[in-house]
PDB file of C-alpha atoms in Angstrom:
ATOM      1  CA  HIS A 277     -25.477  -1.991  47.049  1.00 46.00           C
ATOM      2  CA  PRO A 278     -22.213  -3.457  45.597  1.00 46.00           C
ATOM      3  CA  THR A 279     -21.070  -4.818  48.988  1.00 48.00           C
ATOM      4  CA  GLY A 280     -24.173  -6.960  49.372  1.00 47.00           C
ATOM      5  CA  THR A 281     -25.734  -4.646  51.930  1.00 50.00           C
ATOM      6  CA  ALA A 282     -29.128  -3.212  51.057  1.00 50.00           C
ATOM      7  CA  TYR A 283     -29.822   0.335  52.168  1.00 49.00           C
ATOM      8  CA  VAL A 284     -33.448   1.436  52.354  1.00 51.00           C
ATOM      9  CA  ASP A 285     -34.274   5.034  53.179  1.00 50.00           C
ATOM     10  CA  ILE A 286     -37.580   5.748  54.903  1.00 49.00           C
ATOM     11  CA  TRP A 287     -38.632   9.225  55.962  1.00 47.00           C
ATOM     12  CA  SER A 288     -41.472  10.495  58.090  1.00 48.00           C
ATOM     13  CA  GLY A 289     -44.234  12.622  56.623  1.00 44.00           C
ATOM     14  CA  GLY A 290     -44.389  15.082  59.501  1.00 45.00           C
ATOM     15  CA  ARG A 291     -42.456  18.244  60.208  1.00 49.00           C
ATOM     16  CA  ASP A 292     -39.938  16.754  62.601  1.00 45.00           C
ATOM     17  CA  ARG A 293     -37.209  16.445  59.955  1.00 48.00           C
ATOM     18  CA  ILE A 294     -36.314  12.929  61.085  1.00 48.00           C
ATOM     19  CA  THR A 295     -35.118  10.269  58.676  1.00 47.00           C
ATOM     20  CA  VAL A 296     -35.141   6.609  59.659  1.00 48.00           C
ATOM     21  CA  VAL A 297     -32.620   4.480  57.811  1.00 50.00           C
ATOM     22  CA  GLN A 298     -32.972   0.712  57.545  1.00 49.00           C
ATOM     23  CA  LYS A 299     -29.866  -1.321  56.794  1.00 51.00           C
ATOM     24  CA  LEU A 300     -30.157  -4.935  55.689  1.00 49.00           C
ATOM     25  CA  THR A 301     -27.134  -7.261  55.722  1.00 50.00           C
ATOM     26  CA  SER A 302     -27.439 -10.982  54.976  1.00 49.00           C
ATOM     27  CA  GLY A 303     -31.116 -10.890  55.847  1.00 50.00           C
ATOM     28  CA  ALA A 304     -30.589  -9.206  59.212  1.00 51.00           C
ATOM     29  CA  ALA A 305     -32.027  -5.743  59.746  1.00 48.00           C
ATOM     30  CA  GLU A 306     -30.305  -2.902  61.530  1.00 50.00           C
ATOM     31  CA  PHE A 307     -32.143   0.297  62.333  1.00 48.00           C
ATOM     32  CA  ALA A 308     -30.680   3.727  62.903  1.00 53.00           C
ATOM     33  CA  THR A 309     -32.558   6.952  63.469  1.00 56.00           C
ATOM     34  CA  MET A 310     -30.883  10.101  62.170  1.00 60.00           C
ATOM     35  CA  LYS A 311     -32.316  13.356  63.454  1.00 60.00           C
ATOM     36  CA  LEU A 312     -31.492  15.866  60.780  1.00 60.00           C
ATOM     37  CA  GLY A 313     -31.760  19.590  61.273  1.00 55.00           C
ATOM     38  CA  LYS A 314     -34.232  21.253  63.586  1.00 51.00           C
ATOM     39  CA  LYS A 315     -37.983  21.130  63.854  1.00 55.00           C
ATOM     40  CA  GLY A 316     -39.597  23.304  61.240  1.00 61.00           C
ATOM     41  CA  ARG A 317     -42.041  23.523  58.393  1.00 61.00           C
ATOM     42  CA  ALA A 318     -40.014  21.530  55.846  1.00 76.00           C
ATOM     43  CA  THR A 319     -40.492  17.809  55.266  1.00 80.00           C
ATOM     44  CA  THR A 320     -38.405  15.334  53.306  1.00 79.00           C
ATOM     45  CA  THR A 321     -39.406  14.812  49.689  1.00 85.00           C
ATOM     46  CA  ALA A 322     -36.498  12.781  48.246  1.00 87.00           C
ATOM     47  CA  ALA A 323     -33.657  10.611  49.530  1.00 83.00           C
ATOM     48  CA  ARG A 324     -30.980   8.444  47.959  1.00 85.00           C
ATOM     49  CA  PHE A 325     -27.852   6.717  49.227  1.00 80.00           C
ATOM     50  CA  ALA A 326     -24.503   7.126  47.511  1.00 83.00           C
ATOM     51  CA  SER A 327     -23.391   3.882  45.862  1.00 76.00           C
ATOM     52  CA  HIS A 328     -20.835   3.247  48.629  1.00 73.00           C
ATOM     53  CA  GLY A 329     -23.676   3.407  51.180  1.00 70.00           C
ATOM     54  CA  ARG A 330     -22.016   5.840  53.597  1.00 76.00           C
ATOM     55  CA  ASP A 331     -23.571   9.136  52.500  1.00 84.00           C
ATOM     56  CA  LEU A 332     -27.255   9.977  52.210  1.00 83.00           C
ATOM     57  CA  GLY A 333     -28.644  12.770  50.023  1.00 88.00           C
ATOM     58  CA  ILE A 334     -31.924  14.306  51.173  1.00 87.00           C
ATOM     59  CA  GLY A 335     -34.254  16.834  49.549  1.00 90.00           C
ATOM     60  CA  TRP A 336     -36.762  19.020  51.400  1.00 89.00           C
ATOM     61  CA  THR A 337     -39.965  20.885  50.596  1.00 90.00           C
ATOM     62  CA  ASP A 338     -38.186  24.211  51.198  1.00 90.00           C
ATOM     63  CA  GLY A 339     -35.766  23.557  48.308  1.00 93.00           C
ATOM     64  CA  LYS A 340     -32.782  22.530  50.416  1.00 92.00           C
ATOM     65  CA  TYR A 341     -30.584  19.647  49.274  1.00 93.00           C
ATOM     66  CA  GLU A 342     -28.378  18.170  52.001  1.00 90.00           C
ATOM     67  CA  ILE A 343     -25.886  15.326  52.169  1.00 90.00           C
ATOM     68  CA  TYR A 344     -25.239  13.585  55.485  1.00 85.00           C
ATOM     69  CA  ALA A 345     -22.585  11.110  56.569  1.00 82.00           C
ATOM     70  CA  HIS A 346     -23.638   7.877  58.250  1.00 72.00           C
ATOM     71  CA  ASN A 347     -22.973   9.484  61.648  1.00 72.00           C
ATOM     72  CA  GLY A 348     -25.549  12.219  60.980  1.00 74.00           C
ATOM     73  CA  LYS A 349     -23.031  14.988  60.229  1.00 82.00           C
ATOM     74  CA  ARG A 350     -24.107  17.323  57.446  1.00 85.00           C
ATOM     75  CA  MET A 351     -21.451  17.655  54.751  1.00 88.00           C
ATOM     76  CA  PHE A 352     -23.245  19.514  51.961  1.00 91.00           C
ATOM     77  CA  LEU A 353     -26.043  22.070  51.590  1.00 91.00           C
ATOM     78  CA  ARG A 354     -27.437  23.722  48.473  1.00 92.00           C
ATOM     79  CA  LYS A 355     -30.756  25.286  47.437  1.00 93.00           C
ATOM     80  CA  VAL A 356     -32.873  24.696  44.322  1.00 94.00           C
ATOM     81  CA  PRO A 357     -36.127  26.336  43.139  1.00 94.00           C
ATOM     82  CA  GLY A 358     -39.158  24.703  44.693  1.00 94.00           C
ATOM     83  CA  SER A 359     -39.515  21.412  46.522  1.00 94.00           C
ATOM     84  CA  VAL A 360     -36.682  18.962  45.783  1.00 95.00           C
ATOM     85  CA  TYR A 361     -37.938  15.759  44.175  1.00 93.00           C
ATOM     86  CA  ILE A 362     -34.772  14.172  42.723  1.00 94.00           C
ATOM     87  CA  VAL A 363     -31.352  13.812  44.388  1.00 94.00           C
ATOM     88  CA  ASP A 364     -28.272  11.724  43.674  1.00 94.00           C
ATOM     89  CA  ILE A 365     -24.598  11.437  44.611  1.00 93.00           C
ATOM     90  CA  GLY A 366     -21.896  10.379  42.132  1.00 90.00           C
ATOM     91  CA  PRO A 367     -20.217   6.956  42.509  1.00 86.00           C
ATOM     92  CA  SER A 368     -16.928   8.631  43.445  1.00 85.00           C
ATOM     93  CA  ALA A 369     -18.820  10.991  45.772  1.00 83.00           C
ATOM     94  CA  THR A 370     -17.193  14.045  44.144  1.00 88.00           C
ATOM     95  CA  ARG A 371     -20.381  15.419  42.573  1.00 91.00           C
ATOM     96  CA  ALA A 372     -24.059  15.758  43.427  1.00 94.00           C
ATOM     97  CA  LEU A 373     -27.238  16.566  41.530  1.00 95.00           C
ATOM     98  CA  ALA A 374     -30.800  17.648  42.306  1.00 95.00           C
ATOM     99  CA  VAL A 375     -34.023  18.715  40.589  1.00 96.00           C
ATOM    100  CA  GLY A 376     -36.573  21.089  42.128  1.00 95.00           C
ATOM    101  CA  ALA A 377     -40.276  21.492  41.375  1.00 95.00           C
ATOM    102  CA  GLY A 378     -39.729  25.180  40.655  1.00 93.00           C
ATOM    103  CA  ASP A 379     -37.691  24.356  37.530  1.00 93.00           C
ATOM    104  CA  THR A 380     -38.437  20.788  36.515  1.00 95.00           C
ATOM    105  CA  ARG A 381     -36.540  20.975  33.209  1.00 94.00           C
ATOM    106  CA  THR A 382     -33.139  21.579  34.816  1.00 94.00           C
ATOM    107  CA  VAL A 383     -30.816  19.127  36.545  1.00 94.00           C
ATOM    108  CA  ARG A 384     -28.438  21.107  38.758  1.00 94.00           C
ATOM    109  CA  LEU A 385     -24.956  19.790  39.516  1.00 93.00           C
ATOM    110  CA  TRP A 386     -22.268  20.679  42.039  1.00 93.00           C
ATOM    111  CA  THR A 387     -18.856  19.546  43.151  1.00 90.00           C
ATOM    112  CA  ARG A 388     -18.972  18.078  46.650  1.00 83.00           C
ATOM    113  CA  LYS A 389     -15.688  19.413  48.030  1.00 78.00           C
ATOM    114  CA  LYS A 390     -16.094  23.126  47.300  1.00 77.00           C
ATOM    115  CA  GLY A 391     -19.769  23.237  46.379  1.00 77.00           C
ATOM    116  CA  THR A 392     -18.938  24.795  43.009  1.00 85.00           C
ATOM    117  CA  ASP A 393     -21.806  25.058  40.542  1.00 87.00           C
ATOM    118  CA  LEU A 394     -21.344  22.952  37.411  1.00 88.00           C
ATOM    119  CA  PRO A 395     -23.172  23.561  34.107  1.00 86.00           C
ATOM    120  CA  SER A 396     -26.813  22.506  34.425  1.00 89.00           C
ATOM    121  CA  LEU A 397     -28.456  19.890  32.216  1.00 90.00           C
ATOM    122  CA  VAL A 398     -31.423  21.617  30.558  1.00 89.00           C
ATOM    123  CA  HIS A 399     -34.209  19.518  29.014  1.00 90.00           C
ATOM    124  CA  PRO A 400     -37.041  20.379  26.601  1.00 88.00           C
ATOM    125  CA  ALA A 401     -39.526  18.844  29.060  1.00 90.00           C
ATOM    126  CA  GLY A 402     -39.736  18.218  32.790  1.00 92.00           C
ATOM    127  CA  VAL A 403     -37.280  15.728  34.295  1.00 93.00           C
ATOM    128  CA  ARG A 404     -38.835  12.554  35.671  1.00 91.00           C
ATOM    129  CA  ASP A 405     -35.657  10.725  36.719  1.00 90.00           C
ATOM    130  CA  ALA A 406     -31.954  11.629  36.942  1.00 92.00           C
ATOM    131  CA  ARG A 407     -28.973   9.730  38.299  1.00 90.00           C
ATOM    132  CA  PHE A 408     -25.243   9.414  37.826  1.00 90.00           C
ATOM    133  CA  GLY A 409     -23.908   6.644  35.620  1.00 84.00           C
ATOM    134  CA  HIS A 410     -20.780   4.545  36.119  1.00 79.00           C
ATOM    135  CA  ASP A 411     -18.732   7.610  37.078  1.00 84.00           C
ATOM    136  CA  ASP A 412     -19.204  11.177  38.258  1.00 87.00           C
ATOM    137  CA  ASP A 413     -18.819  12.487  34.687  1.00 86.00           C
ATOM    138  CA  THR A 414     -21.901  10.731  33.287  1.00 86.00           C
ATOM    139  CA  VAL A 415     -25.580  11.414  34.035  1.00 89.00           C
ATOM    140  CA  LEU A 416     -28.613   9.494  32.762  1.00 89.00           C
ATOM    141  CA  THR A 417     -31.962  11.304  32.670  1.00 90.00           C
ATOM    142  CA  VAL A 418     -35.573  10.609  31.687  1.00 88.00           C
ATOM    143  CA  ASP A 419     -37.944  13.464  30.866  1.00 87.00           C
ATOM    144  CA  THR A 420     -41.738  13.603  30.940  1.00 87.00           C
ATOM    145  CA  GLU A 421     -41.843  12.995  27.185  1.00 85.00           C
ATOM    146  CA  GLY A 422     -40.265   9.597  27.879  1.00 84.00           C
ATOM    147  CA  THR A 423     -36.860  10.311  26.324  1.00 84.00           C
ATOM    148  CA  VAL A 424     -33.769   8.735  27.892  1.00 86.00           C
ATOM    149  CA  ARG A 425     -30.633  10.880  27.608  1.00 86.00           C
ATOM    150  CA  LEU A 426     -27.012  10.163  28.413  1.00 85.00           C
ATOM    151  CA  TRP A 427     -25.036  13.271  29.360  1.00 86.00           C
ATOM    152  CA  ALA A 428     -21.293  13.914  29.423  1.00 82.00           C
ATOM    153  CA  VAL A 429     -21.060  16.359  32.323  1.00 79.00           C
ATOM    154  CA  ALA A 430     -17.709  17.817  31.240  1.00 70.00           C
ATOM    155  CA  ASP A 431     -19.099  19.352  28.042  1.00 64.00           C
ATOM    156  CA  VAL A 432     -22.833  19.205  28.873  1.00 59.00           C
ATOM    157  CA  ARG A 433     -23.511  17.043  25.849  1.00 58.00           C
ATOM    158  CA  GLY A 434     -26.834  15.227  26.072  1.00 58.00           C
ATOM    159  CA  SER A 435     -28.526  13.215  23.365  1.00 57.00           C
ATOM    160  CA  PRO A 436     -31.093  10.385  23.346  1.00 55.00           C
ATOM    161  CA  VAL A 437     -29.358   7.043  23.815  1.00 56.00           C
ATOM    162  CA  ALA A 438     -32.074   4.992  22.091  1.00 52.00           C
ATOM    163  CA  THR A 439     -35.305   5.311  20.158  1.00 52.00           C
ATOM    164  CA  VAL A 440     -37.767   2.677  21.328  1.00 54.00           C
ATOM    165  CA  LEU A 441     -41.074   1.811  19.658  1.00 49.00           C
ATOM    166  CA  ASP A 442     -43.932  -0.050  21.315  1.00 50.00           C
ATOM    167  CA  ASP A 443     -45.860  -2.920  19.721  1.00 52.00           C
ATOM    168  CA  GLU A 444     -48.152  -0.513  17.874  1.00 52.00           C
ATOM    169  CA  GLY A 445     -45.220   1.329  16.317  1.00 51.00           C
ATOM    170  CA  THR A 446     -45.589   4.511  18.361  1.00 54.00           C
ATOM    171  CA  ASP A 447     -42.926   5.927  20.631  1.00 65.00           C
ATOM    172  CA  ALA A 448     -42.809   4.184  23.990  1.00 72.00           C
ATOM    173  CA  LYS A 449     -42.135   6.517  26.910  1.00 79.00           C
ATOM    174  CA  ALA A 450     -39.567   5.702  29.561  1.00 83.00           C
ATOM    175  CA  VAL A 451     -40.433   6.306  33.212  1.00 84.00           C
ATOM    176  CA  SER A 452     -37.029   5.529  34.782  1.00 84.00           C
ATOM    177  CA  ALA A 453     -33.562   4.427  33.703  1.00 86.00           C
ATOM    178  CA  GLU A 454     -30.207   3.330  35.105  1.00 88.00           C
ATOM    179  CA  LEU A 455     -26.677   3.023  33.688  1.00 86.00           C
ATOM    180  CA  ARG A 456     -24.031   0.636  35.003  1.00 85.00           C
ATOM    181  CA  ALA A 457     -20.998  -1.145  33.557  1.00 82.00           C
ATOM    182  CA  GLY A 458     -21.707   0.142  30.056  1.00 84.00           C
ATOM    183  CA  PHE A 459     -25.330  -1.011  29.996  1.00 87.00           C
ATOM    184  CA  VAL A 460     -28.622   0.856  30.302  1.00 88.00           C
ATOM    185  CA  VAL A 461     -31.953  -0.464  31.547  1.00 90.00           C
ATOM    186  CA  ALA A 462     -35.136   1.571  31.282  1.00 89.00           C
ATOM    187  CA  ALA A 463     -38.733   1.005  32.365  1.00 91.00           C
ATOM    188  CA  TYR A 464     -41.335   1.927  29.744  1.00 87.00           C
ATOM    189  CA  ASP A 465     -45.047   2.664  29.799  1.00 84.00           C
ATOM    190  CA  ASP A 466     -45.891  -0.125  27.318  1.00 86.00           C
ATOM    191  CA  HIS A 467     -45.456  -2.931  29.918  1.00 88.00           C
ATOM    192  CA  THR A 468     -41.808  -3.488  28.977  1.00 88.00           C
ATOM    193  CA  ALA A 469     -38.308  -2.792  30.195  1.00 89.00           C
ATOM    194  CA  ARG A 470     -35.481  -2.422  27.683  1.00 87.00           C
ATOM    195  CA  TRP A 471     -31.841  -3.374  28.282  1.00 87.00           C
ATOM    196  CA  TRP A 472     -29.042  -2.405  25.910  1.00 84.00           C
ATOM    197  CA  SER A 473     -25.349  -1.716  25.597  1.00 83.00           C
ATOM    198  CA  VAL A 474     -24.279   1.906  25.364  1.00 81.00           C
ATOM    199  CA  ASP A 475     -22.319   0.833  22.274  1.00 79.00           C
ATOM    200  CA  ALA A 476     -25.434  -0.632  20.600  1.00 76.00           C
ATOM    201  CA  PRO A 477     -28.468   1.449  21.647  1.00 72.00           C
ATOM    202  CA  ASP A 478     -30.403   0.441  18.516  1.00 73.00           C
ATOM    203  CA  LYS A 479     -30.623  -3.225  19.618  1.00 74.00           C
ATOM    204  CA  PRO A 480     -32.343  -3.310  23.008  1.00 79.00           C
ATOM    205  CA  ALA A 481     -33.478  -6.556  24.611  1.00 83.00           C
ATOM    206  CA  VAL A 482     -37.195  -6.336  25.404  1.00 85.00           C
ATOM    207  CA  LEU A 483     -38.405  -7.614  28.800  1.00 87.00           C
ATOM    208  CA  ARG A 484     -42.173  -8.039  28.597  1.00 87.00           C
ATOM    209  CA  HIS A 485     -44.469  -7.801  31.632  1.00 89.00           C
ATOM    210  CA  ALA A 486     -48.161  -8.269  32.307  1.00 88.00           C
ATOM    211  CA  ALA A 487     -48.456  -4.876  34.011  1.00 88.00           C
ATOM    212  CA  PRO A 488     -46.887  -1.418  33.649  1.00 87.00           C
ATOM    213  CA  VAL A 489     -43.208  -1.413  34.662  1.00 91.00           C
ATOM    214  CA  THR A 490     -42.632   1.178  37.365  1.00 89.00           C
ATOM    215  CA  SER A 491     -38.886   0.740  37.884  1.00 88.00           C
ATOM    216  CA  ALA A 492     -35.876  -1.139  36.524  1.00 91.00           C
ATOM    217  CA  HIS A 493     -32.401  -1.513  38.000  1.00 89.00           C
ATOM    218  CA  LEU A 494     -29.079  -3.146  37.101  1.00 88.00           C
ATOM    219  CA  SER A 495     -26.669  -5.112  39.259  1.00 84.00           C
ATOM    220  CA  PRO A 496     -23.274  -3.356  39.647  1.00 79.00           C
ATOM    221  CA  ASP A 497     -21.688  -5.400  36.834  1.00 80.00           C
ATOM    222  CA  GLY A 498     -24.714  -5.104  34.557  1.00 81.00           C
ATOM    223  CA  SER A 499     -25.246  -8.876  34.501  1.00 79.00           C
ATOM    224  CA  GLN A 500     -28.694  -8.894  36.109  1.00 85.00           C
ATOM    225  CA  VAL A 501     -31.795  -6.737  35.806  1.00 89.00           C
ATOM    226  CA  ALA A 502     -34.470  -6.275  38.491  1.00 90.00           C
ATOM    227  CA  THR A 503     -37.852  -4.898  37.457  1.00 90.00           C
ATOM    228  CA  ALA A 504     -41.070  -4.057  39.287  1.00 90.00           C
ATOM    229  CA  ALA A 505     -44.450  -4.392  37.583  1.00 90.00           C
ATOM    230  CA  GLY A 506     -47.786  -4.439  39.347  1.00 87.00           C
ATOM    231  CA  ASP A 507     -47.357  -6.304  42.644  1.00 87.00           C
ATOM    232  CA  ARG A 508     -44.389  -8.393  41.443  1.00 87.00           C
ATOM    233  CA  VAL A 509     -40.610  -8.084  41.307  1.00 88.00           C
ATOM    234  CA  TYR A 510     -38.735  -9.811  38.482  1.00 89.00           C
ATOM    235  CA  LEU A 511     -35.063 -10.801  38.235  1.00 88.00           C
ATOM    236  CA  TRP A 512     -33.563 -11.281  34.774  1.00 87.00           C
ATOM    237  CA  ASP A 513     -30.215 -12.886  33.964  1.00 79.00           C
ATOM    238  CA  THR A 514     -28.047 -11.322  31.245  1.00 68.00           C
ATOM    239  CA  SER A 515     -24.824 -13.257  31.885  1.00 60.00           C
ATOM    240  CA  ILE A 516     -25.229 -15.504  28.824  1.00 45.00           C
ATOM    241  CA  ARG A 517     -24.942 -12.599  26.404  1.00 45.00           C
ATOM    242  CA  PRO A 518     -22.299 -13.116  23.653  1.00 36.00           C
ATOM    243  CA  MET A 519     -20.319  -9.900  23.882  1.00 36.00           C
ATOM    244  CA  ASN A 520     -19.497  -9.844  20.159  1.00 36.00           C
ATOM    245  CA  ASP A 521     -22.860 -10.963  18.779  1.00 37.00           C
ATOM    246  CA  LYS A 522     -25.242  -8.060  19.233  1.00 36.00           C
ATOM    247  CA  ALA A 523     -27.599  -9.290  16.492  1.00 33.00           C
ATOM    248  CA  ASP A 524     -29.092 -11.866  18.869  1.00 36.00           C
ATOM    249  CA  VAL A 525     -29.597  -9.457  21.751  1.00 37.00           C
ATOM    250  CA  HIS A 526     -33.353 -10.127  21.882  1.00 38.00           C
ATOM    251  CA  GLU A 527     -32.639 -13.735  22.905  1.00 40.00           C
ATOM    252  CA  LEU A 528     -30.110 -12.934  25.600  1.00 42.00           C
ATOM    253  CA  LEU A 529     -32.184 -12.223  28.684  1.00 50.00           C
ATOM    254  CA  THR A 530     -33.760 -15.139  30.524  1.00 52.00           C
ATOM    255  CA  GLN A 531     -36.262 -14.624  33.307  1.00 53.00           C
ATOM    256  CA  LEU A 532     -34.989 -16.398  36.438  1.00 50.00           C
ATOM    257  CA  TRP A 533     -37.448 -15.569  39.187  1.00 47.00           C
ATOM    258  CA  VAL A 534     -40.822 -13.988  39.725  1.00 47.00           C
TER     259      VAL A 534
END
């Protein structure tokens, strides 16, 4: 989280519709239990905090997508086909998105204030990951074919932001991606993560790992990359990048900590 507070969402696997939220600040843990909704058949299947940390989006097996304030008050409710498996809230908290198992190729979007439907983002394959970028007008998605797309929500324009090849020359498939401060990081199935500028998607820096990379995330200013591979977490520094010398981008990232 940009303020230095880490928010970790943990939900029970039963039918009690209870979400336990763990808040970490300066190494100290605070616990809060939010009892959401009533007892029923639905269980939580997805959860994600807004970037400001005050709102929590939650998806359920019955297709409901809800957003709650930190005090447990529900502020938003929509329905998608099938069990919800992806949720997100825009950085400005004006828009929300979700993907349901009943229509995995479509990312549905809404305005938060009036709940108005926005044009959906339709993919040629199922959506594996979807999240807002640096503002509420930009969405980054990864489909099951491994293609990373950057969408302009206003005109529903979505095109691949980079073509990445693995060491054997075949297409490497992305499993997750994130966009912040004009930079994209993506985890790929060829034991690498790739980091690049939106302005230069054809020159990604390659972060090599000994195991498959399951996730990759950027710091708020894009200066650091955190990756997870196997049983390890890696932190990579990108602050030494020369902003006007993109030809040397492969040499820019230095591994700091494992």
